[in-house]
Coordinates of C-alpha atoms in Angstrom, one line a residue:
Chain A
M1 CA 0.0 0.0 0.0
S2 CA 1.3 3.4 -0.9
G3 CA 0.1 6.9 -1.0
I4 CA -1.1 9.6 1.3
L5 CA -4.7 10.8 1.2
T6 CA -5.9 14.0 2.8
I7 CA -9.6 15.0 3.3
S8 CA -10.5 18.6 2.8
E9 CA -13.3 20.2 4.7
H10 CA -15.4 23.3 4.0
R11 CA -18.1 25.2 5.8
Q12 CA -20.4 28.0 4.7
G13 CA -18.6 28.2 1.3
E14 CA -15.0 28.3 2.6
L15 CA -12.4 25.6 2.9
T16 CA -11.4 25.3 6.6
P17 CA -7.8 26.2 7.6
A18 CA -7.3 22.6 8.8
S19 CA -7.7 21.4 5.2
F20 CA -4.4 23.1 4.4
E21 CA -2.8 21.9 7.6
V22 CA -3.4 18.2 6.8
V23 CA -1.7 18.8 3.4
S24 CA 1.3 20.1 5.3
A25 CA 1.4 17.1 7.5
A26 CA 1.1 14.9 4.5
R27 CA 4.0 16.7 2.8
E28 CA 6.3 16.1 5.8
L29 CA 5.4 12.4 5.6
K30 CA 6.0 12.4 1.8
A31 CA 9.4 13.9 2.4
E32 CA 10.2 11.0 4.7
K33 CA 8.9 8.3 2.4
D34 CA 8.2 9.4 -1.2
Q35 CA 4.7 8.4 -2.2
K36 CA 1.7 9.9 -4.1
L37 CA -0.1 12.7 -2.3
M38 CA -3.8 12.8 -3.0
V39 CA -6.2 15.5 -1.7
A40 CA -9.9 14.8 -1.8
I41 CA -12.7 17.4 -1.7
L42 CA -16.4 16.5 -1.2
A43 CA -18.9 19.1 -2.2
S44 CA -22.0 19.6 -4.4
D45 CA -19.7 21.6 -6.7
P46 CA -16.2 20.4 -5.8
D47 CA -14.7 22.6 -8.6
K48 CA -15.4 25.6 -6.5
Y49 CA -12.7 24.4 -4.0
A50 CA -10.5 22.2 -6.1
K51 CA -8.2 25.0 -7.5
Q52 CA -7.4 26.3 -4.1
L53 CA -6.2 22.8 -3.2
N54 CA -3.6 22.8 -5.9
L55 CA -0.8 23.1 -3.4
E56 CA 2.9 22.4 -3.6
G57 CA 3.5 18.7 -3.2
V58 CA 0.0 17.6 -4.1
D59 CA 0.0 15.0 -7.0
E60 CA -3.7 14.5 -7.4
I61 CA -6.9 16.4 -6.4
I62 CA -9.9 14.1 -6.2
R63 CA -13.2 15.8 -6.8
I64 CA -16.2 14.0 -5.3
K65 CA -19.6 15.3 -6.0
T66 CA -22.0 15.0 -3.1
P67 CA -25.8 15.5 -3.2
E68 CA -25.7 18.3 -0.7
E69 CA -23.3 21.2 -0.2
E70 CA -23.4 20.9 3.6
F71 CA -21.6 18.3 5.5
Q72 CA -23.7 15.1 5.7
V73 CA -22.2 12.4 7.8
D74 CA -23.5 9.3 5.9
A75 CA -22.4 10.7 2.5
Y76 CA -18.9 11.5 3.8
E77 CA -18.5 8.1 5.4
A78 CA -19.6 6.2 2.3
A79 CA -17.6 8.3 -0.2
I80 CA -14.3 8.4 1.8
R81 CA -14.5 4.7 2.6
E82 CA -15.0 3.8 -1.0
L83 CA -12.2 6.1 -2.0
I84 CA -9.8 4.5 0.4
E85 CA -10.8 1.0 -0.8
D86 CA -10.2 2.2 -4.4
R87 CA -6.9 4.0 -3.9
R88 CA -5.5 2.0 -1.0
P89 CA -3.4 4.8 0.6
S90 CA -1.1 3.8 3.4
V91 CA -2.2 6.8 5.3
A92 CA -5.3 9.0 5.3
L93 CA -5.1 12.3 7.1
V94 CA -8.2 14.2 8.1
P95 CA -8.6 17.3 10.3
H96 CA -9.4 16.7 14.0
S97 CA -12.5 18.8 13.4
V98 CA -16.1 18.6 14.8
D99 CA -17.2 17.1 11.4
A100 CA -14.4 14.5 11.5
W101 CA -15.4 13.6 15.1
S102 CA -18.6 12.3 13.5
Y103 CA -17.3 10.5 10.5
A104 CA -13.7 9.4 11.1
P105 CA -14.3 6.7 13.7
V106 CA -17.0 5.2 11.6
I107 CA -14.8 4.9 8.5
A108 CA -12.0 3.4 10.6
V109 CA -14.2 0.8 12.2
R110 CA -15.9 -0.2 9.0
G111 CA -12.6 -0.5 7.1
D112 CA -10.8 -2.0 10.0
Y113 CA -8.1 0.5 9.4
G114 CA -5.4 1.6 11.9
F115 CA -6.8 4.6 13.7
A116 CA -5.8 7.4 16.0
T117 CA -7.3 10.8 16.8
D118 CA -5.9 14.2 17.7
V119 CA -2.5 13.4 16.5
F120 CA 0.2 16.0 16.5
G121 CA 3.3 14.0 15.4
I122 CA 3.5 11.5 12.6
R123 CA 6.7 9.7 11.5
Y124 CA 8.0 6.4 10.1
D125 CA 10.0 4.1 12.3
G126 CA 11.5 1.9 9.5
D127 CA 8.3 0.8 7.6
D128 CA 6.0 1.3 10.6
L129 CA 3.9 4.4 11.0
V130 CA 4.1 6.0 14.4
A131 CA 1.6 8.6 15.7
T132 CA 2.1 10.8 18.7
R133 CA -0.8 12.3 20.7
A134 CA -1.5 13.5 24.2
A135 CA -2.4 11.4 27.3
Y136 CA -3.6 12.2 30.8
A137 CA -4.9 15.7 30.0
E138 CA -1.7 16.6 28.1
K139 CA 0.6 15.8 30.9
L140 CA 2.1 12.8 29.0
H141 CA 2.4 12.0 25.3
M142 CA 1.6 8.6 23.9
E143 CA 3.1 6.9 20.9
L144 CA 0.8 4.6 18.9
G145 CA 1.7 2.0 16.3
F146 CA -0.5 0.2 13.8
P147 CA 1.1 -3.2 13.2
G148 CA -0.3 -5.1 10.3
R149 CA -2.6 -2.3 9.1
E150 CA -2.4 -1.6 5.4
T151 CA -4.2 1.7 5.8
V152 CA -4.0 4.0 8.8
L153 CA -6.5 6.8 9.3
L154 CA -5.4 9.7 11.5
T155 CA -7.2 12.9 12.6
V156 CA -4.7 15.7 12.9
R157 CA -4.7 18.3 15.6
G158 CA -5.3 21.9 14.5
N159 CA -2.7 24.7 14.6
V160 CA 0.2 22.2 14.7
Y161 CA 1.2 22.1 11.0
K162 CA 1.7 25.3 9.1
P163 CA -0.8 25.4 6.3
V164 CA 0.7 25.0 2.8
E165 CA 0.1 28.1 0.7
S166 CA 2.4 27.8 -2.4
E167 CA 0.8 26.6 -5.6
G168 CA 1.5 23.2 -7.1
S169 CA 0.8 21.3 -10.2
A170 CA -1.7 18.6 -9.3
E171 CA -3.7 16.6 -11.6
M172 CA -7.5 16.9 -11.4
M173 CA -9.4 13.6 -11.0
D174 CA -13.1 12.8 -10.4
F175 CA -14.4 10.0 -8.2
D176 CA -18.0 8.9 -8.1
A177 CA -19.6 8.9 -4.6
P178 CA -21.8 5.9 -3.8
S179 CA -25.4 6.8 -3.2
V180 CA -26.5 6.7 0.4
V181 CA -29.6 7.3 2.4
A182 CA -28.9 10.4 4.5
R183 CA -30.1 9.9 8.1
T184 CA -29.4 13.4 9.2
Q185 CA -30.7 16.6 7.6
H186 CA -29.0 20.0 7.8
L187 CA -31.6 22.6 8.9
E188 CA -29.6 25.8 9.5
Y189 CA -26.5 27.4 10.9
I190 CA -26.9 29.5 14.0
E191 CA -24.3 32.2 14.4
P192 CA -23.1 33.0 17.9
E193 CA -24.7 35.9 19.6
S194 CA -22.4 38.9 19.3
G195 CA -23.0 39.8 23.0
G196 CA -23.0 43.4 21.7
D197 CA -20.2 44.6 23.9
V198 CA -16.9 43.6 22.5
D199 CA -15.2 41.6 19.7
I200 CA -12.4 39.8 21.4
T201 CA -10.9 38.7 18.1
Q202 CA -9.8 42.4 17.7
A203 CA -8.4 42.7 21.3
E204 CA -4.6 43.2 21.6
Y205 CA -4.3 42.8 25.3
M206 CA -6.4 40.2 27.1
L207 CA -6.9 38.9 30.6
S208 CA -8.8 35.6 30.5
I209 CA -10.3 33.8 33.5
G210 CA -10.9 30.1 34.0
R211 CA -12.3 27.6 36.4
G212 CA -9.6 28.7 38.9
I213 CA -11.7 31.8 39.8
E214 CA -14.0 29.3 41.6
D215 CA -17.1 31.4 42.0
E216 CA -19.3 33.8 40.0
D217 CA -18.9 36.4 42.7
N218 CA -15.2 36.6 42.0
V219 CA -15.7 37.6 38.3
E220 CA -16.1 41.3 39.4
Q221 CA -12.7 41.6 40.9
F222 CA -11.0 40.3 37.8
R223 CA -13.1 42.6 35.7
E224 CA -11.9 45.5 37.8
L225 CA -8.3 44.5 37.3
T226 CA -8.8 44.0 33.6
D227 CA -10.2 47.6 33.3
L228 CA -7.4 49.0 35.4
M229 CA -4.8 47.4 33.1
G230 CA -6.6 48.5 30.0
F231 CA -7.0 44.9 28.9
T232 CA -10.1 43.0 27.5
L233 CA -11.7 40.4 29.6
G234 CA -12.0 36.9 28.1
C235 CA -12.7 33.4 29.6
S236 CA -12.4 29.7 29.1
R237 CA -15.3 27.4 28.4
P238 CA -16.5 26.6 32.0
I239 CA -17.0 30.3 32.7
A240 CA -19.2 30.8 29.6
D241 CA -21.1 27.6 30.1
S242 CA -21.9 28.7 33.6
G243 CA -23.2 32.0 32.3
W244 CA -20.7 34.0 34.3
L245 CA -19.6 35.8 31.1
P246 CA -21.3 35.8 27.7
K247 CA -20.3 33.2 25.1
S248 CA -18.8 36.0 23.0
R249 CA -16.0 36.3 25.6
Q250 CA -15.0 32.6 25.3
V251 CA -11.6 31.9 23.8
G252 CA -11.0 28.5 22.2
Q253 CA -12.1 26.0 19.6
S254 CA -15.8 26.5 20.3
G255 CA -15.3 30.1 21.1
K256 CA -13.1 32.7 19.4
T257 CA -9.6 32.8 18.2
V258 CA -7.9 35.9 19.6
A259 CA -6.2 36.6 16.3
N260 CA -4.9 40.1 17.1
C261 CA -3.8 39.5 20.7
K262 CA -0.3 40.5 21.7
V263 CA -0.4 39.8 25.4
Y264 CA -2.6 37.1 26.9
L265 CA -2.8 36.8 30.7
A266 CA -4.4 33.5 31.6
L267 CA -5.7 33.3 35.2
G268 CA -6.8 30.0 36.6
I269 CA -6.9 28.4 33.1
S270 CA -5.4 24.9 33.0
G271 CA -5.1 25.0 29.2
S272 CA -7.2 22.3 27.6
V273 CA -6.4 21.7 23.9
Q274 CA -9.6 23.4 23.0
H275 CA -8.6 26.5 24.8
L276 CA -5.1 26.5 23.5
A277 CA -6.5 26.3 20.0
G278 CA -7.8 29.9 20.4
M279 CA -4.7 31.5 21.9
K280 CA -1.5 29.6 21.7
H281 CA -0.3 31.7 18.8
V282 CA -0.2 34.8 21.0
P283 CA 3.5 35.9 21.3
N284 CA 3.3 36.8 24.9
I285 CA 1.3 34.4 27.0
I286 CA 1.5 34.8 30.8
A287 CA -0.1 32.2 33.0
I288 CA -1.0 32.1 36.6
N289 CA -2.1 28.7 38.0
K290 CA -1.8 26.8 41.2
D291 CA -0.9 23.6 39.4
P292 CA 2.7 23.6 38.2
E293 CA 1.9 20.9 35.7
A294 CA -1.0 22.8 34.1
S295 CA -0.6 22.6 30.3
I296 CA -1.1 26.3 29.9
F297 CA 2.6 26.7 31.1
S298 CA 3.7 24.7 28.0
V299 CA 2.7 27.6 25.8
A300 CA 3.5 30.4 28.2
R301 CA 6.4 32.8 28.0
F302 CA 6.1 33.8 31.7
G303 CA 4.5 31.7 34.4
I304 CA 3.6 32.1 38.0
V305 CA 2.7 29.1 40.2
G306 CA 0.5 30.5 43.0
D307 CA -2.7 31.8 44.3
L308 CA -4.2 33.9 41.6
F309 CA -6.4 35.9 44.0
E310 CA -3.5 37.1 46.0
I311 CA -1.5 38.0 42.9
A312 CA -4.5 39.7 41.3
D313 CA -5.0 41.8 44.5
E314 CA -1.4 42.8 44.5
M315 CA -1.5 43.6 40.8
K316 CA -4.2 46.2 41.4
N317 CA -1.6 48.3 43.3
H318 CA 0.5 48.6 40.1
F319 CA -2.2 49.8 37.8
E320 CA -4.0 52.7 39.5
Chain B
M1 CA -38.3 3.6 25.7
K2 CA -34.8 3.3 26.9
I3 CA -31.7 5.4 26.9
L4 CA -28.3 3.7 27.3
V5 CA -25.6 6.0 28.6
P6 CA -22.0 4.7 28.4
I7 CA -19.8 6.4 30.9
K8 CA -16.1 6.3 31.8
Q9 CA -14.2 6.4 35.0
I10 CA -11.2 8.5 34.0
A11 CA -7.7 8.5 35.6
V12 CA -6.3 11.8 36.7
L13 CA -2.5 12.1 37.1
D14 CA -1.2 13.6 40.3
E15 CA 1.0 16.6 40.3
D16 CA 4.0 14.4 41.0
F17 CA 4.0 11.2 39.1
E18 CA 6.2 8.4 37.9
L19 CA 6.0 6.4 34.7
L20 CA 6.0 2.6 34.7
D21 CA 9.4 1.1 34.2
D22 CA 8.4 -0.3 30.8
G23 CA 7.3 3.2 29.7
M24 CA 3.8 1.9 28.9
G25 CA 1.9 4.3 31.1
A26 CA 1.8 6.2 34.4
N27 CA 2.4 4.3 37.6
P28 CA -1.1 3.7 39.0
D29 CA 0.0 4.8 42.5
F30 CA -0.1 8.3 41.1
L31 CA -3.6 8.2 39.6
D32 CA -6.9 9.3 41.0
Y33 CA -10.2 8.2 39.5
E34 CA -13.3 10.1 38.8
L35 CA -16.3 10.2 36.5
N36 CA -15.5 11.8 33.1
E37 CA -16.9 15.4 33.2
W38 CA -18.6 15.0 29.8
D39 CA -20.5 12.0 31.1
D40 CA -22.1 14.0 33.8
Y41 CA -23.8 16.0 31.0
S42 CA -24.8 13.0 28.9
Y43 CA -26.3 11.3 31.9
E44 CA -28.2 14.5 32.9
E45 CA -29.6 14.8 29.4
A46 CA -30.9 11.3 29.6
L47 CA -32.4 11.9 33.1
R48 CA -34.2 15.0 31.8
I49 CA -35.9 13.0 29.1
M50 CA -36.8 10.3 31.6
E51 CA -38.4 12.9 34.0
A52 CA -40.3 14.7 31.3
N53 CA -41.9 11.6 29.9
E54 CA -43.7 8.4 31.1
G55 CA -42.0 5.1 30.8
V56 CA -38.4 6.1 30.0
E57 CA -35.6 4.0 31.5
V58 CA -32.1 5.3 31.8
V59 CA -29.3 2.7 32.1
P60 CA -25.6 3.7 32.7
V61 CA -23.0 1.2 31.4
T62 CA -19.2 1.2 31.7
V63 CA -16.3 -0.9 30.7
G64 CA -13.8 -1.0 33.5
P65 CA -12.6 -2.8 36.6
E66 CA -14.5 -3.0 39.9
Q67 CA -13.5 0.5 41.0
A68 CA -15.5 1.8 38.1
D69 CA -18.7 0.9 40.1
D70 CA -18.1 4.2 41.9
A71 CA -18.7 6.1 38.6
L72 CA -21.8 4.0 37.9
R73 CA -23.1 4.7 41.5
Q74 CA -22.4 8.4 41.1
C75 CA -24.8 8.3 38.1
L76 CA -27.3 6.1 39.8
A77 CA -27.4 8.5 42.8
K78 CA -29.1 10.9 40.5
G79 CA -31.5 8.5 38.9
G80 CA -31.9 5.2 37.1
E81 CA -32.4 1.8 38.8
R82 CA -29.6 -0.3 37.5
G83 CA -26.2 -0.2 35.9
I84 CA -24.0 -2.5 33.8
R85 CA -20.3 -3.0 34.0
V86 CA -18.2 -5.1 31.6
W87 CA -14.8 -6.3 32.6
D88 CA -12.4 -9.2 32.6
D89 CA -8.6 -9.5 32.2
A90 CA -8.8 -9.9 28.4
V91 CA -10.5 -6.4 28.1
E92 CA -7.4 -4.7 29.6
G93 CA -5.5 -2.7 26.9
S94 CA -8.6 -2.1 24.7
D95 CA -8.5 1.1 22.7
P96 CA -11.7 3.2 22.3
C97 CA -12.8 1.1 19.3
A98 CA -12.5 -2.2 21.2
I99 CA -14.4 -0.6 24.0
A100 CA -17.0 0.5 21.5
R101 CA -17.3 -3.0 20.2
I102 CA -18.1 -4.2 23.7
L103 CA -20.6 -1.4 24.3
A104 CA -22.3 -2.2 21.0
K105 CA -22.9 -5.8 22.3
V106 CA -24.4 -4.3 25.4
A107 CA -26.7 -2.1 23.3
E108 CA -27.8 -5.1 21.2
R109 CA -28.8 -6.8 24.5
E110 CA -30.5 -3.7 26.0
Q111 CA -32.2 -2.5 22.8
P112 CA -32.2 1.2 23.7
D113 CA -33.8 3.9 21.5
L114 CA -31.0 6.4 22.1
V115 CA -27.4 6.1 23.2
F116 CA -25.7 9.1 24.7
T117 CA -22.0 9.2 25.3
G118 CA -19.7 12.1 26.3
T119 CA -18.1 13.9 23.4
L120 CA -14.7 12.9 24.7
S121 CA -13.1 12.0 28.0
S122 CA -10.8 14.5 29.7
D123 CA -8.0 12.0 30.3
H124 CA -7.0 11.0 26.7
S125 CA -9.4 13.0 24.7
F126 CA -9.9 10.5 21.9
A127 CA -13.4 11.6 21.0
Q128 CA -13.7 8.2 19.4
T129 CA -15.9 5.8 21.5
G130 CA -19.4 7.1 20.8
M131 CA -19.1 7.3 17.1
S132 CA -17.3 3.9 16.9
L133 CA -20.2 2.4 18.8
A134 CA -22.5 3.9 16.2
A135 CA -20.4 2.2 13.5
Y136 CA -20.8 -1.2 15.1
L137 CA -24.5 -0.7 15.6
G138 CA -25.0 0.8 12.1
W139 CA -27.1 3.5 13.7
P140 CA -27.6 7.2 12.7
H141 CA -25.1 9.3 14.7
T142 CA -23.7 12.7 15.3
A143 CA -21.0 14.1 17.5
V144 CA -20.8 17.2 19.7
V145 CA -24.5 17.8 20.5
N146 CA -25.1 20.8 22.7
R147 CA -28.9 21.0 22.3
L148 CA -31.5 18.2 22.0
E149 CA -35.2 18.2 21.4
F150 CA -36.8 14.8 21.4
K151 CA -40.2 13.3 22.4
P152 CA -40.3 9.5 22.9
G153 CA -42.1 7.8 20.1
E154 CA -41.0 10.3 17.5
S155 CA -38.9 9.1 14.5
K156 CA -36.6 12.1 14.5
A157 CA -34.8 14.2 17.0
T158 CA -33.7 17.8 16.5
V159 CA -30.2 18.5 17.7
H160 CA -27.7 21.3 17.6
R161 CA -24.1 20.4 16.8
E162 CA -21.5 22.7 18.2
L163 CA -19.1 23.6 15.5
E164 CA -15.8 25.5 15.6
G165 CA -15.8 29.2 16.3
G166 CA -19.1 29.3 18.2
V167 CA -21.3 28.5 15.2
E168 CA -24.0 25.8 15.7
E169 CA -25.7 23.6 13.2
K170 CA -29.3 22.8 13.7
M171 CA -30.1 19.4 12.2
A172 CA -32.6 16.5 12.3
I173 CA -31.5 13.0 13.0
D174 CA -33.4 9.7 12.6
V175 CA -33.9 7.7 15.8
P176 CA -32.6 5.3 17.1
A177 CA -29.4 7.2 17.2
V178 CA -26.1 7.5 19.0
L179 CA -25.3 11.1 20.1
T180 CA -22.1 12.4 21.7
I181 CA -23.0 15.1 24.2
Q182 CA -21.1 18.3 24.7
L183 CA -20.5 20.3 27.9
G184 CA -22.9 23.1 28.4
I185 CA -26.0 21.2 27.0
N186 CA -27.5 21.4 30.5
E187 CA -26.6 22.0 34.1
P188 CA -26.0 18.7 35.7
R189 CA -27.6 18.3 39.1
Y190 CA -25.9 17.3 42.3
A191 CA -26.9 14.0 43.8
S192 CA -28.9 14.2 47.1
L193 CA -27.7 12.5 50.2
R194 CA -30.7 10.2 49.9
G195 CA -29.9 9.4 46.3
I196 CA -26.3 8.6 47.2
K197 CA -27.5 6.2 49.9
Q198 CA -30.0 4.6 47.6
A199 CA -27.5 4.1 44.9
K200 CA -25.5 1.8 47.1
S201 CA -28.1 -0.9 46.9
K202 CA -28.9 -0.5 43.2
E203 CA -28.1 -3.4 41.0
I204 CA -24.9 -3.4 38.9
E205 CA -24.8 -6.3 36.5
V206 CA -21.2 -7.4 35.8
L207 CA -20.5 -9.1 32.5
S208 CA -17.4 -10.5 30.8
H209 CA -16.7 -10.1 27.1
E210 CA -17.7 -13.8 26.7
D211 CA -21.0 -13.2 28.3
L212 CA -21.6 -10.8 25.4
G213 CA -20.6 -13.3 22.8
L214 CA -17.2 -11.7 22.0
S215 CA -14.0 -13.6 21.5
D216 CA -10.6 -12.8 22.8
E217 CA -9.7 -11.4 19.4
D218 CA -12.4 -8.8 19.7
V219 CA -11.1 -7.1 22.8
G220 CA -7.9 -5.9 24.4
V221 CA -4.9 -5.1 22.2
K222 CA -6.0 -7.7 19.6
G223 CA -9.4 -6.0 19.1
S224 CA -7.9 -2.5 18.9
L225 CA -7.1 -0.3 15.8
S226 CA -4.0 1.1 17.5
Q227 CA -1.3 -0.2 19.8
L228 CA 0.4 1.7 22.5
R229 CA 4.2 1.8 21.9
R230 CA 5.1 4.0 24.9
M231 CA 4.3 7.0 27.0
E232 CA 6.7 9.8 27.8
V233 CA 6.8 13.1 29.6
P234 CA 6.8 15.9 27.0
E235 CA 9.5 18.4 27.0
K236 CA 8.7 21.4 29.2
G237 CA 7.8 24.7 27.6
Q238 CA 10.1 27.6 27.7
A239 CA 8.2 29.5 30.3
E240 CA 10.2 31.7 32.6
F241 CA 8.8 31.2 36.1
I242 CA 8.5 34.2 38.3
E243 CA 9.3 33.3 41.9
G244 CA 8.9 35.1 45.2
T245 CA 6.1 36.3 47.5
P246 CA 2.7 37.2 45.8
A247 CA 3.7 40.9 46.2
E248 CA 7.0 40.3 44.5
Q249 CA 5.5 38.2 41.8
A250 CA 2.8 40.8 41.1
S251 CA 5.4 43.6 41.0
R252 CA 7.5 41.7 38.5
L253 CA 4.5 40.7 36.4
A254 CA 3.3 44.4 36.3
E255 CA 6.7 45.4 35.1
I256 CA 6.7 42.8 32.4
I257 CA 3.2 43.8 31.2
K258 CA 4.0 47.5 31.1
E259 CA 7.1 46.7 29.2
L260 CA 5.2 44.5 26.7
K261 CA 2.5 47.1 26.3
G262 CA 5.0 49.9 25.9
A263 CA 7.0 48.0 23.3
A264 CA 4.0 47.2 21.2

């Protein structure tokens, strides 16, 4: 078996950034062991996206016409499964996206392929493919192997591989999707409520609070500190889920990416992968946490292990 | 109608820990066990359907050793009359797909109308078990559900799928279905003292993989789609740690922040 296949994803008419990241991961693998790089796109009009996928290193773009433009899980599973059976790649890389969380495990189980999710390292050890992913809430890494598997399906963590941008000279191919009975129906997209107050994606200086603030009554004191410092207040998921701050303030995969942030002060945020996805690119991350092993420190430039209430109180004296 | 809720007792690594000598994991002396946070939400969602309708049964099931009974009883303390736990030595080392194969056999026995799992578990974050289970059952399925509208007897449920960037997709799904439930879909209740007491005497049926008609090849490492090679402690980040009393730390931190703001 030879060849690397990547699956591209799109939503609301745009290819997702992760679609370009999986091509980057595939190119690294191709550099280690030369094999054909195939990029598949499933859409009602795949031509709309196919040209953008003509990236350096891609040998073949496979256009698969689906009955619907929107993601439909049964259609994706059937088409990707049949494509893998037809092309027999050694590796198939898909984004570790919400869509893939629905379809990737099903394809792996039905095809009896090697399978690992949320992978951020892929390499060959001799002929064997090895995938690295996190374990125990990011405190350890685990290496997985897939002995005896002709095809290995991996979902690739976001924001790890730098998206490929340069143009290539790929050949365009078409592949017929099998017809399926769709057992889910897209009804509509619901955009997040703006919250009206602030767009954190524009903020340059942010102070974000997490579970470590312990109680809704404590939000106020951090809001005060944030205002004193001239920062913008953000939060991690548990704070928004509890309704202590509006969802529009949430940083992370299911919240916002703070694209323009220069300094990010994380208070009482342990640093789940989902949160890191929205902020780990920030050049100056400062974290305060009582747990010295908290994964937020792995992306921080400065760290303080300690009581965030005491430190926040003291901080107020410096910003009056 | 019946809702089957697969749950997981997760292992939390202590602040200080050691790896096993063979590098195949953390030394269990440094692990604490608790119910996966996501499963608190999936179980709550099932209980809400049970309470809002007549004749709905909720059954928690787990794959794990005896200590996992604690996680089942934590659920049963909030509602439900019985739980199921599957375990034997051959099951050790199963990846999420092998676990899903076991859960699918339980589902075939129990014949539920809905299966709710957590979207992922906070220990290894595979996000794999629920949808793999759907694959074995051949059922309609969707992941990351943060809103659910369903009346027993109806042939479809309406769900919201939480997508990236705060966008949601409203969709319809045929029932029976397997859904993975996202945090924030509800506010899980706390168990009452009475509930906790009652849960102690609720029935937990213990099954082996053979009881479910599975062979040794179906479970453990042999039944898995991946094999653990080793675990390791990742390299530390480059964070510069600020030491001292809280006052000293705050003072240095303020200095750094002013510098960074000034420079920008």
